[in-house]
Coordinates of C-alpha atoms in Angstrom, one line a residue:
M17 CA 12.5 -5.7 7.3
Q18 CA 11.7 -9.4 6.7
G19 CA 13.2 -11.4 3.8
S20 CA 16.1 -13.7 3.4
T21 CA 17.2 -12.1 0.1
N22 CA 18.0 -8.5 -1.0
L23 CA 15.2 -8.9 -3.6
E24 CA 12.6 -9.6 -1.0
R25 CA 13.8 -6.8 1.2
Q26 CA 13.7 -4.3 -1.7
I27 CA 10.3 -5.5 -2.9
R28 CA 9.0 -4.9 0.7
S29 CA 10.7 -1.5 0.9
Q30 CA 8.5 -0.1 -2.0
P31 CA 5.6 1.4 0.0
D32 CA 8.0 3.4 2.2
E33 CA 10.2 4.4 -0.8
L34 CA 7.2 5.6 -2.8
A35 CA 5.8 7.5 0.1
H36 CA 9.2 9.2 0.6
L37 CA 9.0 10.5 -3.0
L38 CA 5.7 12.1 -2.3
T39 CA 6.8 13.9 0.9
S40 CA 10.5 14.8 0.1
E41 CA 11.0 18.5 -0.4
I42 CA 14.2 17.7 -2.4
V43 CA 12.3 15.4 -4.8
R44 CA 9.5 18.0 -5.2
E45 CA 12.1 20.6 -6.2
Q46 CA 13.8 18.2 -8.6
V47 CA 10.5 17.4 -10.2
H48 CA 9.6 21.1 -10.5
S49 CA 12.9 21.9 -12.1
A50 CA 12.6 19.0 -14.6
T51 CA 9.1 20.1 -15.4
E52 CA 10.1 23.6 -16.2
G53 CA 12.7 22.3 -18.7
L54 CA 10.3 19.9 -20.3
Q55 CA 7.6 22.5 -20.7
R56 CA 9.8 24.4 -23.1
A57 CA 10.5 21.3 -25.3
R58 CA 8.8 20.7 -28.6
R59 CA 9.2 17.0 -28.2
I60 CA 10.4 14.8 -25.3
W61 CA 12.5 11.7 -25.8
L62 CA 12.5 9.1 -23.0
V63 CA 15.5 6.8 -23.1
G64 CA 16.4 3.7 -21.1
T65 CA 17.8 0.2 -21.2
G66 CA 16.0 -3.0 -20.1
T67 CA 13.7 -2.3 -17.2
S68 CA 14.4 1.4 -17.6
H69 CA 13.2 1.2 -21.2
H70 CA 9.9 -0.2 -19.9
A71 CA 9.7 2.8 -17.6
A72 CA 10.4 5.0 -20.6
I73 CA 7.5 3.5 -22.5
L74 CA 5.0 4.0 -19.7
G75 CA 6.5 7.5 -19.0
A76 CA 5.9 8.5 -22.6
G77 CA 2.3 7.5 -22.2
M78 CA 2.0 9.6 -19.1
L79 CA 3.4 12.6 -20.8
Q80 CA 1.1 12.0 -23.8
D81 CA -1.8 12.2 -21.4
A82 CA -0.5 15.7 -20.6
G83 CA -0.8 16.5 -24.3
R84 CA 2.9 16.4 -25.0
A85 CA 4.7 14.8 -27.9
A86 CA 6.7 12.2 -26.0
V87 CA 8.5 9.2 -27.6
A88 CA 10.2 6.3 -25.8
V89 CA 13.3 4.6 -27.4
S90 CA 15.9 2.3 -26.2
S91 CA 19.3 3.8 -25.3
M92 CA 21.1 1.8 -28.0
R93 CA 18.6 2.9 -30.7
F94 CA 18.9 6.5 -29.6
V95 CA 22.7 6.4 -30.0
V96 CA 23.3 4.0 -32.9
W97 CA 20.1 4.5 -35.0
A98 CA 19.4 8.0 -33.8
P99 CA 15.9 9.4 -34.6
I100 CA 15.6 12.9 -36.0
V101 CA 16.0 15.1 -33.0
G102 CA 15.5 18.8 -33.2
P103 CA 17.2 21.6 -31.3
D104 CA 14.0 22.3 -29.3
D105 CA 13.7 18.7 -28.1
A106 CA 14.5 17.4 -24.6
I107 CA 15.7 14.0 -23.5
L108 CA 14.8 12.3 -20.3
V109 CA 17.3 9.5 -19.5
I110 CA 16.3 6.7 -17.1
T111 CA 19.3 4.9 -15.6
H112 CA 19.2 3.6 -12.0
T113 CA 22.9 2.7 -11.9
G114 CA 24.1 5.7 -13.7
D115 CA 26.5 3.4 -15.4
S116 CA 24.7 1.8 -18.3
S117 CA 26.9 2.2 -21.4
Y118 CA 24.3 3.3 -23.9
A119 CA 22.4 5.4 -21.4
L120 CA 25.6 7.3 -20.7
A121 CA 26.2 7.6 -24.5
A122 CA 22.7 8.9 -25.0
R123 CA 23.3 11.6 -22.4
A124 CA 26.6 12.5 -23.9
L125 CA 25.1 12.7 -27.4
A126 CA 22.2 14.9 -26.3
K127 CA 24.5 17.2 -24.3
T128 CA 26.8 17.6 -27.3
A129 CA 23.7 18.5 -29.4
G130 CA 22.8 21.2 -26.9
L131 CA 19.6 19.5 -25.7
D132 CA 18.0 19.9 -22.3
V133 CA 18.9 16.6 -20.6
I134 CA 17.2 15.3 -17.4
T135 CA 18.1 12.1 -15.7
I136 CA 16.1 9.8 -13.4
T137 CA 18.6 7.9 -11.4
K138 CA 19.6 6.5 -8.0
R139 CA 20.0 8.6 -4.9
G140 CA 23.4 10.1 -4.5
G141 CA 24.1 10.1 -8.2
S142 CA 26.5 12.7 -9.8
F143 CA 24.4 13.9 -12.7
P144 CA 23.3 17.5 -13.0
H145 CA 19.6 18.2 -13.6
S146 CA 18.6 14.8 -12.2
I147 CA 15.7 13.4 -10.1
E148 CA 17.0 10.9 -7.5
T149 CA 14.6 8.1 -6.6
T150 CA 16.0 5.5 -4.3
A151 CA 19.4 4.1 -3.0
A152 CA 21.3 1.8 -5.3
E153 CA 19.7 -1.6 -5.4
T154 CA 21.5 -4.5 -3.9
S155 CA 19.7 -7.1 -6.0
E156 CA 20.4 -7.4 -9.7
T157 CA 16.7 -8.1 -10.1
Y158 CA 15.7 -4.5 -10.1
T159 CA 12.3 -3.6 -8.5
V160 CA 12.1 -0.5 -6.3
S161 CA 14.1 1.6 -8.8
Y162 CA 11.5 0.8 -11.4
T163 CA 8.4 1.6 -9.4
T164 CA 9.9 4.8 -8.0
A165 CA 10.9 5.9 -11.5
L166 CA 7.3 5.3 -12.6
L167 CA 6.0 7.4 -9.7
V168 CA 8.4 10.2 -10.6
L169 CA 7.2 10.2 -14.2
A170 CA 3.6 10.4 -13.0
M171 CA 4.5 13.4 -10.8
I172 CA 6.1 15.1 -13.9
A173 CA 3.0 14.3 -16.0
R174 CA 0.8 15.7 -13.2
D175 CA 2.8 18.9 -13.1
M176 CA 2.6 19.2 -16.9
G177 CA -1.2 19.0 -16.8
A178 CA -2.2 15.3 -17.2
D179 CA -5.8 14.9 -16.1
S180 CA -5.4 11.3 -14.9
F181 CA -2.6 11.9 -12.5
T182 CA -4.2 14.0 -9.8
D183 CA -2.7 14.5 -6.3
D184 CA -5.4 12.2 -4.9
A185 CA -4.7 9.4 -7.4
I186 CA -0.9 9.6 -6.9
A187 CA -1.3 9.6 -3.1
L188 CA -3.0 6.2 -3.3
V189 CA 0.0 4.4 -4.9
P190 CA 2.1 3.6 -1.8
G191 CA -0.9 2.0 -0.1
A192 CA -1.9 0.1 -3.2
V193 CA 1.6 -1.3 -3.4
G194 CA 1.5 -2.3 0.3
S195 CA -1.7 -4.2 -0.4
A196 CA -0.1 -5.9 -3.4
I197 CA 2.7 -7.1 -1.3
D198 CA 0.5 -8.3 1.5
S199 CA -1.9 -10.1 -0.8
P200 CA -0.4 -10.5 -4.3
G201 CA -3.0 -12.9 -5.6
I202 CA -0.5 -15.2 -7.3
D203 CA -0.5 -18.3 -5.1
D204 CA -2.3 -20.5 -7.7
I205 CA 0.3 -19.7 -10.4
A206 CA 2.6 -22.7 -10.6
L207 CA 6.0 -23.0 -12.3
P208 CA 5.4 -23.9 -16.0
D209 CA 6.8 -27.1 -17.5
R210 CA 8.2 -25.1 -20.4
V211 CA 7.3 -21.3 -20.6
L212 CA 5.3 -18.7 -18.7
V213 CA 3.6 -16.3 -21.1
V214 CA 2.4 -13.0 -19.7
A215 CA 0.1 -10.9 -21.8
G216 CA -1.7 -7.6 -21.4
A217 CA -3.3 -4.8 -23.3
G218 CA -2.2 -1.1 -23.5
P219 CA 0.0 -0.2 -20.5
A220 CA -0.3 -3.8 -19.2
A221 CA 1.6 -5.0 -22.3
V222 CA 4.6 -3.2 -20.9
T223 CA 4.0 -4.7 -17.5
A224 CA 3.9 -8.1 -19.1
R225 CA 7.3 -7.6 -20.6
E226 CA 8.7 -6.3 -17.3
A227 CA 7.1 -9.3 -15.5
A228 CA 8.7 -11.8 -17.9
L229 CA 12.1 -10.1 -17.4
K230 CA 11.8 -10.3 -13.6
V231 CA 10.9 -14.0 -13.8
R232 CA 13.8 -14.7 -16.0
E233 CA 16.3 -12.8 -13.9
A234 CA 15.2 -13.9 -10.4
A235 CA 14.1 -17.5 -11.1
R236 CA 15.9 -18.4 -14.3
V237 CA 12.5 -19.5 -15.6
L238 CA 11.7 -19.1 -19.3
A239 CA 9.1 -16.4 -19.6
E240 CA 7.8 -14.1 -22.4
G241 CA 5.9 -10.9 -22.2
Y242 CA 3.4 -9.9 -24.9
D243 CA 1.0 -7.3 -26.1
V244 CA -2.1 -9.5 -26.3
E245 CA -2.8 -8.5 -29.9
H246 CA 0.8 -9.6 -30.9
L247 CA 0.3 -12.9 -29.0
L248 CA -2.9 -13.7 -30.9
H249 CA -1.5 -12.8 -34.3
G250 CA 0.7 -15.9 -34.6
S251 CA 2.8 -16.1 -31.4
A252 CA 0.3 -18.2 -29.5
V253 CA 0.2 -21.1 -32.0
S254 CA 3.3 -22.8 -30.6
L255 CA 1.9 -22.9 -27.0
D256 CA 0.7 -26.2 -25.6
P257 CA -0.3 -27.8 -22.2
R258 CA 3.4 -27.6 -21.0
D259 CA 3.0 -23.8 -20.9
R260 CA 1.1 -21.3 -18.7
L261 CA -0.6 -18.1 -19.7
L262 CA -0.9 -15.3 -17.2
A263 CA -3.4 -12.7 -18.5
L264 CA -3.2 -9.2 -17.0
M265 CA -6.7 -7.9 -16.8
S266 CA -6.0 -4.3 -15.9
P267 CA -7.0 -2.8 -18.3
D268 CA -9.3 -5.0 -20.5
D269 CA -12.0 -2.6 -21.5
D270 CA -13.1 -4.4 -24.6
G271 CA -12.7 -8.0 -23.3
F272 CA -9.9 -8.8 -25.7
V273 CA -7.5 -10.1 -23.0
D274 CA -10.2 -12.3 -21.5
A275 CA -11.2 -13.7 -24.9
V276 CA -7.6 -14.7 -25.7
A277 CA -7.3 -16.3 -22.3
S278 CA -10.4 -18.3 -23.0
A279 CA -9.0 -19.4 -26.3
A280 CA -5.8 -20.6 -24.5
S281 CA -7.9 -22.6 -22.0
A282 CA -9.7 -24.3 -24.9
E283 CA -6.3 -25.4 -26.2
G284 CA -5.5 -27.1 -22.9
I285 CA -3.1 -24.3 -21.7
A286 CA -3.3 -23.5 -18.0
V287 CA -4.6 -19.9 -17.7
H288 CA -4.4 -17.5 -14.8
R289 CA -6.1 -14.0 -14.7
L290 CA -4.5 -11.3 -12.6
R291 CA -6.1 -7.9 -12.1
E292 CA -5.4 -4.8 -10.1
D293 CA -8.3 -3.7 -7.9
A294 CA -6.9 -0.5 -6.6
P295 CA -9.0 2.5 -7.6
L296 CA -6.2 3.9 -9.9
P297 CA -6.1 5.1 -13.5
A298 CA -4.8 2.4 -15.8
M299 CA -1.3 3.8 -16.1
L300 CA -0.8 4.2 -12.3
A301 CA -2.4 0.8 -11.7
Q302 CA 0.6 -0.7 -13.4
I303 CA 2.7 0.1 -10.4
P304 CA 1.0 -2.2 -7.9
L305 CA 0.3 -4.7 -10.6
T306 CA 4.0 -4.9 -11.3
V307 CA 4.7 -5.5 -7.6
R308 CA 2.3 -8.5 -7.6
L309 CA 4.4 -9.9 -10.5
Q310 CA 7.7 -9.1 -8.6
M311 CA 6.3 -11.3 -5.8
L312 CA 5.7 -14.1 -8.3
A313 CA 9.3 -13.9 -9.6
L314 CA 10.5 -14.0 -6.0
R315 CA 8.3 -17.1 -5.2
F316 CA 9.5 -18.8 -8.3
A317 CA 13.1 -18.1 -7.3
V318 CA 12.6 -19.5 -3.8
E319 CA 10.8 -22.6 -5.1
G320 CA 13.6 -23.3 -7.6
G321 CA 16.4 -22.6 -5.2
R322 CA 17.7 -19.7 -7.3
D323 CA 19.7 -16.7 -6.1
P324 CA 17.6 -13.7 -7.3
D325 CA 20.3 -11.2 -6.2
T326 CA 23.1 -12.3 -8.5
V327 CA 21.8 -12.4 -12.1
I328 CA 24.6 -11.6 -14.5
V329 CA 27.2 -14.4 -14.2
D330 CA 29.8 -16.4 -16.2
G331 CA 30.1 -15.3 -19.8
W332 CA 27.3 -12.8 -19.5
A333 CA 29.3 -10.9 -16.9
D334 CA 32.3 -10.3 -19.3
E335 CA 33.2 -6.7 -18.8
R336 CA 33.9 -6.2 -22.5
L337 CA 30.2 -6.8 -23.2
W338 CA 29.1 -4.1 -20.7
R339 CA 31.5 -1.5 -22.0
I340 CA 30.4 -1.6 -25.7
G341 CA 28.9 1.8 -26.5
R342 CA 30.3 3.6 -23.5
P343 CA 31.5 7.1 -24.2
E344 CA 35.3 7.4 -23.9
I345 CA 35.1 10.2 -21.3
R346 CA 32.5 9.9 -18.6
E347 CA 30.5 13.1 -18.1
E348 CA 31.4 15.1 -15.0
A349 CA 28.8 16.8 -12.9

């Protein structure tokens, strides 16, 4: 597979990895088992950290489309500022590494409370009641683990009765991702002099935050992701011609994103509009749209001479930071 970095190789692996999820008998059984447990739950909590939290937010929206009471919270919030969780609730923990401190703590807390706990994690993990997506990523700018987690969440929502996530729609995702890689539509987006702002509406607001995170990680470029309404209500006023706005147009049913983009142009800010043309429901369209933005982060890294595979370095890599919140005894399978 072409690519001089692990990040590029993993981005380009996504069509095959997504197709594997749809054809794997093991994954089908894991999804079926998870769905049976979640069907019994009064409410479903989706928990994750960083990129996994973004997956949790979109996953909650998918389960809501199935008519379920689903809530996404960050791992730390679930552990330290725990919401009111009832005995009939279930928790779905998303942790690719299986080693994130607060994700482990969330699992331990839920298990102690007697809740049904399901984990979406890497292939070859040790957690019981898990759905395994892809092998451990070799770049610290996580990509394929995110898109495969989103596809698994769509498969769960489908099996729980979500009308939007039909077999036919889900089957289109690997091909749409392949098209996004081959022709991402980001060639005219230049490095900003100061900050890249990414904004979207609805599920694309989550994609905006994920895009900003990838750009920061891979290229060390200052980037911010916004819900377009939040951007308009005060956050846009500090932007100037040193900045760039990337407006995500899928979805933009009422023209709000386009109107905010036009206002930015009037202020002398360089504006780029990016849309996903694959015939997918808005939530599923976030998968190939995200891949287009992964390709942007990769290009920025190459242009800036940055290593996109080694992200956490120096003081940020202090092991003491990464062990805060970790349960004293790691759960055994």
